mmCIF file of N, CA and C in Angstrom:
data_model
loop_
_atom_site.group_PDB
_atom_site.id
_atom_site.type_symbol
_atom_site.label_atom_id
_atom_site.label_comp_id
_atom_site.label_asym_id
_atom_site.label_seq_id
_atom_site.Cartn_x
_atom_site.Cartn_y
_atom_site.Cartn_z
ATOM 1 N N LEU Z 1 21.648 -136.197 116.528
ATOM 2 C CA LEU Z 1 21.802 -137.463 116.472
ATOM 3 C C LEU Z 1 22.461 -138.375 117.481
ATOM 4 N N ALA Z 2 23.978 -138.223 117.074
ATOM 5 C CA ALA Z 2 24.998 -139.395 117.394
ATOM 6 C C ALA Z 2 24.631 -138.947 119.394
ATOM 7 N N HIS Z 3 24.622 -137.647 119.520
ATOM 8 C CA HIS Z 3 24.945 -137.460 121.205
ATOM 9 C C HIS Z 3 23.526 -137.988 121.911
ATOM 10 N N ARG Z 4 22.665 -138.211 120.795
ATOM 11 C CA ARG Z 4 21.333 -138.984 121.431
ATOM 12 C C ARG Z 4 21.197 -140.602 121.583
ATOM 13 N N GLY Z 5 22.110 -140.694 120.723
ATOM 14 C CA GLY Z 5 22.230 -142.352 120.533
ATOM 15 C C GLY Z 5 21.209 -142.553 119.306
ATOM 16 N N CYS Z 6 21.250 -141.768 118.580
ATOM 17 C CA CYS Z 6 19.882 -142.056 117.323
ATOM 18 C C CYS Z 6 20.977 -142.529 116.117
ATOM 19 N N VAL Z 7 20.271 -143.460 115.014
ATOM 20 C CA VAL Z 7 21.119 -143.684 113.758
ATOM 21 C C VAL Z 7 19.694 -143.307 112.837
ATOM 22 N N ILE Z 8 19.706 -142.954 111.636
ATOM 23 C CA ILE Z 8 18.664 -142.927 110.866
ATOM 24 C C ILE Z 8 18.961 -144.272 109.510
ATOM 25 N N HIS Z 9 17.874 -144.897 109.712
ATOM 26 C CA HIS Z 9 18.438 -146.055 107.950
ATOM 27 C C HIS Z 9 17.270 -145.810 107.590
ATOM 28 N N ASN Z 10 17.509 -146.118 105.979
ATOM 29 C CA ASN Z 10 16.962 -146.260 104.728
ATOM 30 C C ASN Z 10 16.680 -144.458 104.222
ATOM 31 N N TYR Z 11 17.667 -143.341 104.821
ATOM 32 C CA TYR Z 11 16.904 -142.063 104.358
ATOM 33 C C TYR Z 11 17.160 -142.504 102.660
ATOM 34 N N PRO Z 12 15.970 -141.483 102.343
ATOM 35 C CA PRO Z 12 16.087 -141.502 100.700
ATOM 36 C C PRO Z 12 16.878 -141.139 99.749
ATOM 37 N N GLU Z 13 17.286 -142.041 98.903
ATOM 38 C CA GLU Z 13 18.495 -141.753 97.893
ATOM 39 C C GLU Z 13 18.364 -140.647 97.266
ATOM 40 N N ASN Z 14 17.463 -140.164 96.626
ATOM 41 C CA ASN Z 14 17.345 -139.044 96.067
ATOM 42 C C ASN Z 14 16.814 -137.325 96.731
ATOM 43 N N VAL Z 15 17.349 -137.806 97.650
ATOM 44 C CA VAL Z 15 17.153 -136.454 98.749
ATOM 45 C C VAL Z 15 18.647 -136.140 99.615
ATOM 46 N N LEU Z 16 19.039 -134.803 99.661
ATOM 47 C CA LEU Z 16 20.171 -134.374 99.995
ATOM 48 C C LEU Z 16 20.415 -134.777 101.683
ATOM 49 N N VAL Z 17 20.931 -135.274 101.998
ATOM 50 C CA VAL Z 17 21.265 -135.580 103.426
ATOM 51 C C VAL Z 17 21.916 -134.295 104.465
ATOM 52 N N PRO Z 18 21.699 -134.393 105.605
ATOM 53 C CA PRO Z 18 22.045 -133.312 106.165
ATOM 54 C C PRO Z 18 23.724 -133.015 106.169
ATOM 55 N N GLY Z 19 23.898 -131.796 105.802
ATOM 56 C CA GLY Z 19 25.336 -131.449 105.604
ATOM 57 C C GLY Z 19 25.449 -131.675 103.864
ATOM 58 N N GLU Z 20 24.875 -132.323 103.281
ATOM 59 C CA GLU Z 20 25.147 -131.850 102.029
ATOM 60 C C GLU Z 20 24.469 -130.714 101.039
ATOM 61 N N ARG Z 21 25.268 -130.389 100.570
ATOM 62 C CA ARG Z 21 24.989 -128.580 99.847
ATOM 63 C C ARG Z 21 24.195 -128.809 98.857
ATOM 64 N N ARG Z 22 23.286 -128.055 98.311
ATOM 65 C CA ARG Z 22 22.641 -128.077 96.981
ATOM 66 C C ARG Z 22 23.905 -126.775 95.912
ATOM 67 N N THR Z 23 24.228 -127.311 94.820
ATOM 68 C CA THR Z 23 25.005 -126.640 94.323
ATOM 69 C C THR Z 23 24.689 -125.023 94.110
ATOM 70 N N THR Z 24 23.736 -124.932 93.854
ATOM 71 C CA THR Z 24 23.150 -123.375 94.265
ATOM 72 C C THR Z 24 23.376 -122.504 95.330
ATOM 73 N N LEU Z 25 23.586 -123.070 96.557
ATOM 74 C CA LEU Z 25 24.050 -122.285 97.425
ATOM 75 C C LEU Z 25 25.286 -122.311 98.079
ATOM 76 N N LEU Z 26 25.661 -120.987 98.448
ATOM 77 C CA LEU Z 26 27.114 -120.901 99.259
ATOM 78 C C LEU Z 26 27.453 -121.927 100.612
ATOM 79 N N ARG Z 27 26.373 -121.589 101.290
ATOM 80 C CA ARG Z 27 26.476 -122.727 102.387
ATOM 81 C C ARG Z 27 24.962 -123.706 102.775
ATOM 82 N N SER Z 28 25.169 -124.619 103.552
ATOM 83 C CA SER Z 28 24.145 -124.932 103.984
ATOM 84 C C SER Z 28 23.065 -124.571 104.816
ATOM 85 N N LYS Z 29 21.674 -124.836 105.038
ATOM 86 C CA LYS Z 29 20.586 -123.779 105.081
ATOM 87 C C LYS Z 29 19.629 -124.942 105.909
ATOM 88 N N GLY Z 30 19.914 -126.255 105.534
ATOM 89 C CA GLY Z 30 19.387 -127.477 106.559
ATOM 90 C C GLY Z 30 18.354 -127.635 105.755
ATOM 91 N N ILE Z 31 17.034 -128.031 106.318
ATOM 92 C CA ILE Z 31 15.947 -128.457 105.741
ATOM 93 C C ILE Z 31 15.554 -127.443 104.245
ATOM 94 N N HIS Z 32 15.814 -126.177 104.573
ATOM 95 C CA HIS Z 32 15.433 -125.564 103.517
ATOM 96 C C HIS Z 32 16.659 -125.915 102.255
ATOM 97 N N ASP Z 33 17.537 -126.088 101.980
ATOM 98 C CA ASP Z 33 18.156 -126.570 101.045
ATOM 99 C C ASP Z 33 17.317 -127.702 99.996
ATOM 100 N N LEU Z 34 16.184 -128.294 101.163
ATOM 101 C CA LEU Z 34 15.498 -129.312 99.990
ATOM 102 C C LEU Z 34 14.302 -128.652 98.996
ATOM 103 N N THR Z 35 14.258 -129.348 97.974
ATOM 104 C CA THR Z 35 13.370 -128.987 97.017
ATOM 105 C C THR Z 35 12.267 -128.984 97.653
ATOM 106 N N LEU Z 36 11.163 -128.726 97.390
ATOM 107 C CA LEU Z 36 9.683 -129.033 97.640
ATOM 108 C C LEU Z 36 9.454 -130.714 97.435
ATOM 109 N N PRO Z 37 9.733 -131.296 96.471
ATOM 110 C CA PRO Z 37 9.469 -132.490 95.814
ATOM 111 C C PRO Z 37 10.224 -133.471 96.938
ATOM 112 N N SER Z 38 11.490 -132.880 96.933
ATOM 113 C CA SER Z 38 12.333 -133.800 98.246
ATOM 114 C C SER Z 38 11.717 -133.806 99.401
ATOM 115 N N ARG Z 39 11.373 -132.512 99.908
ATOM 116 C CA ARG Z 39 10.651 -132.652 101.063
ATOM 117 C C ARG Z 39 9.600 -133.481 101.406
ATOM 118 N N ALA Z 40 8.791 -133.551 100.037
ATOM 119 C CA ALA Z 40 7.515 -134.752 100.001
ATOM 120 C C ALA Z 40 7.982 -135.822 99.907
ATOM 121 N N ILE Z 41 9.224 -136.068 99.328
ATOM 122 C CA ILE Z 41 9.637 -137.518 99.243
ATOM 123 C C ILE Z 41 10.267 -138.166 100.788
ATOM 124 N N LEU Z 42 11.068 -137.460 101.700
ATOM 125 C CA LEU Z 42 11.281 -137.532 102.966
ATOM 126 C C LEU Z 42 10.233 -137.229 103.871
ATOM 127 N N ALA Z 43 9.020 -136.740 103.521
ATOM 128 C CA ALA Z 43 7.780 -136.648 104.746
ATOM 129 C C ALA Z 43 6.972 -138.392 104.465
ATOM 130 N N ASP Z 44 6.892 -138.739 102.983
ATOM 131 C CA ASP Z 44 6.268 -139.953 102.646
ATOM 132 C C ASP Z 44 7.179 -140.733 103.288
ATOM 133 N N ALA Z 45 8.547 -140.888 103.305
ATOM 134 C CA ALA Z 45 9.738 -141.930 103.601
ATOM 135 C C ALA Z 45 8.969 -142.223 105.393
ATOM 136 N N LEU Z 46 8.572 -141.084 106.156
ATOM 137 C CA LEU Z 46 8.799 -140.787 107.277
ATOM 138 C C LEU Z 46 6.774 -141.455 107.848
ATOM 139 N N LYS Z 47 5.876 -141.234 106.879
ATOM 140 C CA LYS Z 47 4.723 -141.458 107.028
ATOM 141 C C LYS Z 47 4.818 -143.263 106.807
ATOM 142 N N ASN Z 48 5.286 -143.446 105.712
ATOM 143 C CA ASN Z 48 5.340 -145.041 105.614
ATOM 144 C C ASN Z 48 6.484 -145.757 106.516
ATOM 145 N N ASN Z 49 6.790 -145.352 107.856
ATOM 146 C CA ASN Z 49 7.848 -146.098 107.945
ATOM 147 C C ASN Z 49 9.184 -146.891 106.960
ATOM 148 N N SER Z 50 9.438 -146.228 106.064
ATOM 149 C CA SER Z 50 10.521 -147.073 105.365
ATOM 150 C C SER Z 50 11.847 -146.208 105.986
ATOM 151 N N LEU Z 51 11.718 -145.024 106.270
ATOM 152 C CA LEU Z 51 12.856 -144.291 107.130
ATOM 153 C C LEU Z 51 12.735 -144.467 108.310
ATOM 154 N N THR Z 52 13.441 -144.485 109.498
ATOM 155 C CA THR Z 52 13.232 -145.252 110.786
ATOM 156 C C THR Z 52 14.778 -144.491 111.510
ATOM 157 N N VAL Z 53 14.292 -144.471 112.767
ATOM 158 C CA VAL Z 53 15.331 -143.975 113.503
ATOM 159 C C VAL Z 53 15.042 -144.979 114.592
ATOM 160 N N GLN Z 54 16.729 -145.712 115.012
ATOM 161 C CA GLN Z 54 17.105 -146.491 115.834
ATOM 162 C C GLN Z 54 17.825 -145.828 116.916
ATOM 163 N N HIS Z 55 17.060 -146.065 118.373
ATOM 164 C CA HIS Z 55 17.834 -145.744 119.504
ATOM 165 C C HIS Z 55 19.355 -146.626 119.913
ATOM 166 N N ILE Z 56 20.417 -146.008 119.743
ATOM 167 C CA ILE Z 56 21.264 -146.737 120.527
ATOM 168 C C ILE Z 56 21.637 -147.074 121.781
ATOM 169 N N THR Z 57 21.571 -147.747 122.516
ATOM 170 C CA THR Z 57 21.935 -147.860 124.392
ATOM 171 C C THR Z 57 23.370 -148.325 124.365
ATOM 172 N N ALA Z 58 24.022 -149.029 123.693
ATOM 173 C CA ALA Z 58 25.172 -149.725 123.884
ATOM 174 C C ALA Z 58 26.270 -148.100 123.833
ATOM 175 N N GLY Z 59 26.791 -148.346 124.726
ATOM 176 C CA GLY Z 59 27.850 -147.101 125.154
ATOM 177 C C GLY Z 59 28.830 -147.072 124.325
ATOM 178 N N ASN Z 60 29.554 -148.421 123.551
ATOM 179 C CA ASN Z 60 30.380 -148.559 122.970
ATOM 180 C C ASN Z 60 30.065 -148.169 121.457
ATOM 181 N N THR Z 61 29.041 -148.492 121.312
ATOM 182 C CA THR Z 61 28.519 -148.279 120.252
ATOM 183 C C THR Z 61 28.154 -146.709 119.758
ATOM 184 N N CYS Z 62 27.726 -146.497 120.683
ATOM 185 C CA CYS Z 62 27.628 -144.792 121.096
ATOM 186 C C CYS Z 62 29.098 -143.672 120.823
ATOM 187 N N ARG Z 63 29.990 -144.391 121.739
ATOM 188 C CA ARG Z 63 31.114 -143.926 121.448
ATOM 189 C C ARG Z 63 31.700 -144.186 119.669
ATOM 190 N N ARG Z 64 31.651 -144.925 119.120
ATOM 191 C CA ARG Z 64 31.741 -145.412 117.940
ATOM 192 C C ARG Z 64 30.972 -144.544 116.753
ATOM 193 N N LEU Z 65 29.584 -144.147 116.948
ATOM 194 C CA LEU Z 65 28.818 -142.606 116.774
ATOM 195 C C LEU Z 65 29.620 -141.840 116.981
ATOM 196 N N LEU Z 66 30.201 -141.102 117.685
ATOM 197 C CA LEU Z 66 30.603 -139.590 118.113
ATOM 198 C C LEU Z 66 32.195 -140.054 117.590
ATOM 199 N N ALA Z 67 32.893 -140.707 117.592
ATOM 200 C CA ALA Z 67 34.467 -140.602 116.885
ATOM 201 C C ALA Z 67 34.472 -141.164 115.062
ATOM 202 N N SER Z 68 33.296 -141.079 115.079
ATOM 203 C CA SER Z 68 32.709 -141.288 113.476
ATOM 204 C C SER Z 68 33.204 -142.506 113.286
ATOM 205 N N ARG Z 69 33.537 -143.581 113.254
ATOM 206 C CA ARG Z 69 33.984 -144.883 113.140
ATOM 207 C C ARG Z 69 32.335 -145.721 112.457
ATOM 208 N N GLU Z 70 31.280 -145.236 113.201
ATOM 209 C CA GLU Z 70 29.756 -145.815 112.725
ATOM 210 C C GLU Z 70 29.250 -144.639 111.880
ATOM 211 N N PRO Z 71 28.379 -144.766 111.034
ATOM 212 C CA PRO Z 71 27.824 -143.683 110.655
ATOM 213 C C PRO Z 71 26.245 -143.513 111.360
ATOM 214 N N ILE Z 72 25.747 -142.114 111.276
ATOM 215 C CA ILE Z 72 24.580 -141.846 111.986
ATOM 216 C C ILE Z 72 23.219 -141.912 111.038
ATOM 217 N N ILE Z 73 23.833 -142.081 109.517
ATOM 218 C CA ILE Z 73 22.794 -141.975 108.859
ATOM 219 C C ILE Z 73 23.008 -143.098 107.702
ATOM 220 N N LEU Z 74 22.172 -144.192 107.359
ATOM 221 C CA LEU Z 74 22.159 -144.800 106.239
ATOM 222 C C LEU Z 74 21.180 -144.899 105.401
ATOM 223 N N GLY Z 75 21.845 -144.206 104.148
ATOM 224 C CA GLY Z 75 20.776 -144.092 103.096
ATOM 225 C C GLY Z 75 20.366 -145.801 102.680
ATOM 226 N N GLU Z 76 19.025 -145.435 101.963
ATOM 227 C CA GLU Z 76 18.739 -146.669 101.115
ATOM 228 C C GLU Z 76 19.498 -147.092 99.687
ATOM 229 N N ALA Z 77 19.088 -148.754 99.521
ATOM 230 C CA ALA Z 77 19.866 -149.006 98.503
ATOM 231 C C ALA Z 77 18.990 -148.005 97.499
ATOM 232 N N PRO Z 78 20.589 -148.267 96.148
ATOM 233 C CA PRO Z 78 20.138 -147.301 95.117
ATOM 234 C C PRO Z 78 19.660 -148.440 94.782
ATOM 235 N N ALA Z 79 18.564 -147.559 93.645
ATOM 236 C CA ALA Z 79 17.624 -148.374 92.510
ATOM 237 C C ALA Z 79 18.577 -148.791 91.705
ATOM 238 N N PRO Z 80 17.726 -150.264 90.985
ATOM 239 C CA PRO Z 80 18.847 -150.645 89.635
ATOM 240 C C PRO Z 80 19.097 -150.047 88.663
ATOM 241 N N GLU Z 81 18.533 -149.173 88.256
ATOM 242 C CA GLU Z 81 19.030 -148.179 87.401
ATOM 243 C C GLU Z 81 19.739 -146.857 87.481
ATOM 244 N N SER Z 82 20.376 -147.260 88.957
ATOM 245 C CA SER Z 82 21.253 -146.230 89.776
ATOM 246 C C SER Z 82 22.760 -146.115 88.827
ATOM 247 N N PRO Z 83 23.368 -144.963 88.645
ATOM 248 C CA PRO Z 83 24.523 -145.031 88.272
ATOM 249 C C PRO Z 83 25.758 -145.407 89.947
ATOM 250 N N HIS Z 84 25.100 -145.689 90.922
ATOM 251 C CA HIS Z 84 25.630 -146.005 92.266
ATOM 252 C C HIS Z 84 25.626 -147.438 92.762
ATOM 253 N N THR Z 85 26.477 -147.562 92.843
ATOM 254 C CA THR Z 85 26.541 -149.164 93.355
ATOM 255 C C THR Z 85 26.516 -149.738 94.804
ATOM 256 N N HIS Z 86 26.498 -148.490 95.845
ATOM 257 C CA HIS Z 86 25.811 -148.498 96.802
ATOM 258 C C HIS Z 86 25.528 -147.597 97.345
ATOM 259 N N GLY Z 87 24.871 -147.462 98.646
ATOM 260 C CA GLY Z 87 24.098 -146.103 99.156
ATOM 261 C C GLY Z 87 24.783 -145.136 100.199
ATOM 262 N N ARG Z 88 24.408 -144.032 100.592
ATOM 263 C CA ARG Z 88 25.139 -143.555 101.280
ATOM 264 C C ARG Z 88 25.125 -143.618 102.656
ATOM 265 N N ARG Z 89 26.314 -143.095 103.244
ATOM 266 C CA ARG Z 89 26.855 -143.389 104.744
ATOM 267 C C ARG Z 89 26.987 -142.007 105.140
ATOM 268 N N VAL Z 90 26.485 -141.079 106.418
ATOM 269 C CA VAL Z 90 27.072 -139.914 106.702
ATOM 270 C C VAL Z 90 27.609 -140.397 108.165
ATOM 271 N N PHE Z 91 28.632 -139.781 108.631
ATOM 272 C CA PHE Z 91 29.191 -139.429 109.787
ATOM 273 C C PHE Z 91 28.979 -138.149 110.295
ATOM 274 N N VAL Z 92 29.278 -138.563 111.728
ATOM 275 C CA VAL Z 92 29.117 -136.973 112.807
ATOM 276 C C VAL Z 92 30.091 -136.124 112.097
ATOM 277 N N ASP Z 93 31.319 -136.538 111.775
ATOM 278 C CA ASP Z 93 32.213 -135.854 111.157
ATOM 279 C C ASP Z 93 31.838 -134.838 110.465
ATOM 280 N N GLY Z 94 30.448 -135.128 109.716
ATOM 281 C CA GLY Z 94 30.422 -134.635 108.098
ATOM 282 C C GLY Z 94 30.662 -135.630 106.828
ATOM 283 N N ARG Z 95 31.638 -136.362 106.857
ATOM 284 C CA ARG Z 95 32.038 -137.342 105.796
ATOM 285 C C ARG Z 95 30.789 -137.577 105.229
ATOM 286 N N ILE Z 96 30.692 -137.869 103.988
ATOM 287 C CA ILE Z 96 29.359 -138.977 102.937
ATOM 288 C C ILE Z 96 30.391 -139.391 102.402
ATOM 289 N N ASP Z 97 29.999 -140.978 102.267
ATOM 290 C CA ASP Z 97 30.340 -141.814 101.747
ATOM 291 C C ASP Z 97 29.583 -143.025 100.667
ATOM 292 N N ARG Z 98 29.976 -143.627 99.861
ATOM 293 C CA ARG Z 98 28.803 -144.376 99.221
ATOM 294 C C ARG Z 98 29.319 -145.898 99.560
ATOM 295 N N LYS Z 99 29.534 -146.310 100.739
ATOM 296 C CA LYS Z 99 29.803 -147.758 101.014
ATOM 297 C C LYS Z 99 28.391 -148.407 102.117
ATOM 298 N N GLY Z 100 27.333 -148.163 101.402
ATOM 299 C CA GLY Z 100 26.176 -148.063 102.380
ATOM 300 C C GLY Z 100 25.493 -149.760 101.710
ATOM 301 N N LEU Z 101 24.250 -149.721 101.670
ATOM 302 C CA LEU Z 101 23.513 -150.685 101.196
ATOM 303 C C LEU Z 101 24.112 -151.049 99.905
ATOM 304 N N PRO Z 102 23.987 -151.843 99.062
ATOM 305 C CA PRO Z 102 24.563 -152.733 97.631
ATOM 306 C C PRO Z 102 23.011 -152.409 96.810
ATOM 307 N N ARG Z 103 23.318 -151.695 95.773
ATOM 308 C CA ARG Z 103 22.369 -151.533 94.520
ATOM 309 C C ARG Z 103 21.124 -152.625 94.635
ATOM 310 N N GLN Z 104 20.119 -151.985 94.398
ATOM 311 C CA GLN Z 104 18.687 -152.823 94.563
ATOM 312 C C GLN Z 104 19.398 -154.003 92.769
ATOM 313 N N LEU Z 105 18.727 -155.430 92.864
ATOM 314 C CA LEU Z 105 18.439 -155.588 91.881
ATOM 315 C C LEU Z 105 17.344 -155.743 90.652
ATOM 316 N N PRO Z 106 17.126 -155.887 89.714
ATOM 317 C CA PRO Z 106 16.308 -155.778 88.860
ATOM 318 C C PRO Z 106 15.199 -156.921 89.242
ATOM 319 N N SER Z 107 14.018 -156.437 89.174
ATOM 320 C CA SER Z 107 12.964 -157.679 89.333
ATOM 321 C C SER Z 107 12.074 -157.235 87.902
ATOM 322 N N GLN Z 108 11.622 -158.405 87.901
ATOM 323 C CA GLN Z 108 10.296 -158.502 87.012
ATOM 324 C C GLN Z 108 9.174 -157.750 87.200
ATOM 325 N N GLU Z 109 8.602 -157.787 88.350
ATOM 326 C CA GLU Z 109 7.768 -156.906 88.532
ATOM 327 C C GLU Z 109 7.839 -156.153 90.115
ATOM 328 N N PRO Z 110 7.145 -154.759 89.859
ATOM 329 C CA PRO Z 110 7.776 -153.954 91.317
ATOM 330 C C PRO Z 110 7.298 -154.496 92.369
ATOM 331 N N SER Z 111 8.228 -154.430 93.306
ATOM 332 C CA SER Z 111 7.330 -155.111 94.310
ATOM 333 C C SER Z 111 7.372 -153.777 95.683
ATOM 334 N N PRO Z 112 6.489 -153.856 96.552
ATOM 335 C CA PRO Z 112 6.740 -152.755 97.463
ATOM 336 C C PRO Z 112 7.911 -152.871 98.742
ATOM 337 N N ALA Z 113 8.265 -151.646 98.710
ATOM 338 C CA ALA Z 113 9.202 -151.664 99.475
ATOM 339 C C ALA Z 113 9.226 -152.096 101.238
ATOM 340 N N PRO Z 114 9.791 -152.495 101.741
ATOM 341 C CA PRO Z 114 9.684 -153.393 102.844
ATOM 342 C C PRO Z 114 9.636 -152.052 103.947
ATOM 343 N N SER Z 115 8.937 -152.576 104.895
ATOM 344 C CA SER Z 115 8.688 -151.150 105.703
ATOM 345 C C SER Z 115 9.350 -151.614 106.935
ATOM 346 N N ALA Z 116 9.848 -150.982 107.683
ATOM 347 C CA ALA Z 116 10.392 -151.289 109.045
ATOM 348 C C ALA Z 116 9.451 -151.538 110.516
ATOM 349 N N PRO Z 117 9.818 -152.601 111.062
ATOM 350 C CA PRO Z 117 8.596 -152.863 112.007
ATOM 351 C C PRO Z 117 8.541 -152.366 113.060
ATOM 352 N N SER Z 118 7.210 -151.493 113.334
ATOM 353 C CA SER Z 118 6.971 -150.650 114.445
ATOM 354 C C SER Z 118 7.336 -151.309 115.513
ATOM 355 N N ARG Z 119 8.181 -150.530 116.541
ATOM 356 C CA ARG Z 119 8.129 -151.319 118.408
ATOM 357 C C ARG Z 119 6.474 -151.339 118.437
ATOM 358 N N HIS Z 120 5.685 -150.766 118.522
ATOM 359 C CA HIS Z 120 4.419 -150.481 118.584
ATOM 360 C C HIS Z 120 3.252 -151.005 117.890
ATOM 361 N N SER Z 121 3.678 -151.944 116.809
ATOM 362 C CA SER Z 121 2.763 -152.502 115.772
ATOM 363 C C SER Z 121 2.743 -153.949 116.525
ATOM 364 N N ARG Z 122 1.430 -154.554 116.398
ATOM 365 C CA ARG Z 122 1.385 -155.980 116.582
ATOM 366 C C ARG Z 122 1.396 -156.780 115.818
ATOM 367 N N ARG Z 123 1.813 -157.690 115.781
ATOM 368 C CA ARG Z 123 1.831 -158.878 114.613
ATOM 369 C C ARG Z 123 0.708 -159.610 114.612
ATOM 370 N N GLN Z 124 -0.354 -159.834 113.474
ATOM 371 C CA GLN Z 124 -1.654 -160.594 113.639
ATOM 372 C C GLN Z 124 -1.205 -161.645 113.227
ATOM 373 N N VAL Z 125 -1.839 -162.865 113.694
ATOM 374 C CA VAL Z 125 -1.776 -164.240 113.231
ATOM 375 C C VAL Z 125 -3.056 -164.737 113.134
ATOM 376 N N PHE Z 126 -3.321 -165.253 111.981
ATOM 377 C CA PHE Z 126 -4.672 -165.528 111.772
ATOM 378 C C PHE Z 126 -4.828 -167.429 111.856
ATOM 379 N N HIS Z 127 -5.371 -168.271 111.901
ATOM 380 C CA HIS Z 127 -5.716 -169.376 112.432
ATOM 381 C C HIS Z 127 -6.790 -169.527 111.452
ATOM 382 N N SER Z 128 -6.667 -170.887 110.682
ATOM 383 C CA SER Z 128 -7.827 -171.342 110.009
ATOM 384 C C SER Z 128 -8.623 -172.220 110.968
ATOM 385 N N PRO Z 129 -9.626 -172.621 110.945
ATOM 386 C CA PRO Z 129 -10.460 -173.337 111.718
ATOM 387 C C PRO Z 129 -10.195 -174.619 111.567
ATOM 388 N N GLU Z 130 -9.757 -175.459 112.279
ATOM 389 C CA GLU Z 130 -9.625 -177.354 112.062
ATOM 390 C C GLU Z 130 -11.371 -177.906 111.691
ATOM 391 N N PRO Z 131 -10.746 -178.632 110.754
ATOM 392 C CA PRO Z 131 -11.827 -179.402 110.093
ATOM 393 C C PRO Z 131 -12.662 -180.144 111.154
ATOM 394 N N SER Z 132 -14.264 -180.228 111.435
ATOM 395 C CA SER Z 132 -14.406 -181.158 112.228
ATOM 396 C C SER Z 132 -14.199 -182.582 112.027
ATOM 397 N N PRO Z 133 -14.464 -183.265 112.795
ATOM 398 C CA PRO Z 133 -14.641 -184.705 112.269
ATOM 399 C C PRO Z 133 -15.652 -185.428 112.217
ATOM 400 N N GLU Z 134 -15.693 -186.140 111.120
ATOM 401 C CA GLU Z 134 -17.535 -186.454 110.639
ATOM 402 C C GLU Z 134 -17.402 -187.717 110.986
#
């Protein structure tokens, strides 16, 4: 990802990140480490645009990614009931920390997850007709 200047945003909280190992395996096997429900969560995040990929073109930022000064994967904010206060961040060197997005605040009613705008989506603006003079 970093060599191509890509950063992933809003990686699902309860899905293993690349480089993280399932406790039942001796070594990481990539996507095969994920359970079927985790694969479904990841696929849904991609389909509904909550998981997004940002292309970085600034040379200095790319160097910071490659030097593991900036994360290449930023996890979504943990749910209000999560024991974690912050989301995960993954770096090129394999380091994973919990210094990402802060835990979501509890709300009275569930709200839909905000989706990242697609660069191909068009914004629709609706205008109400002006009243005719009488």
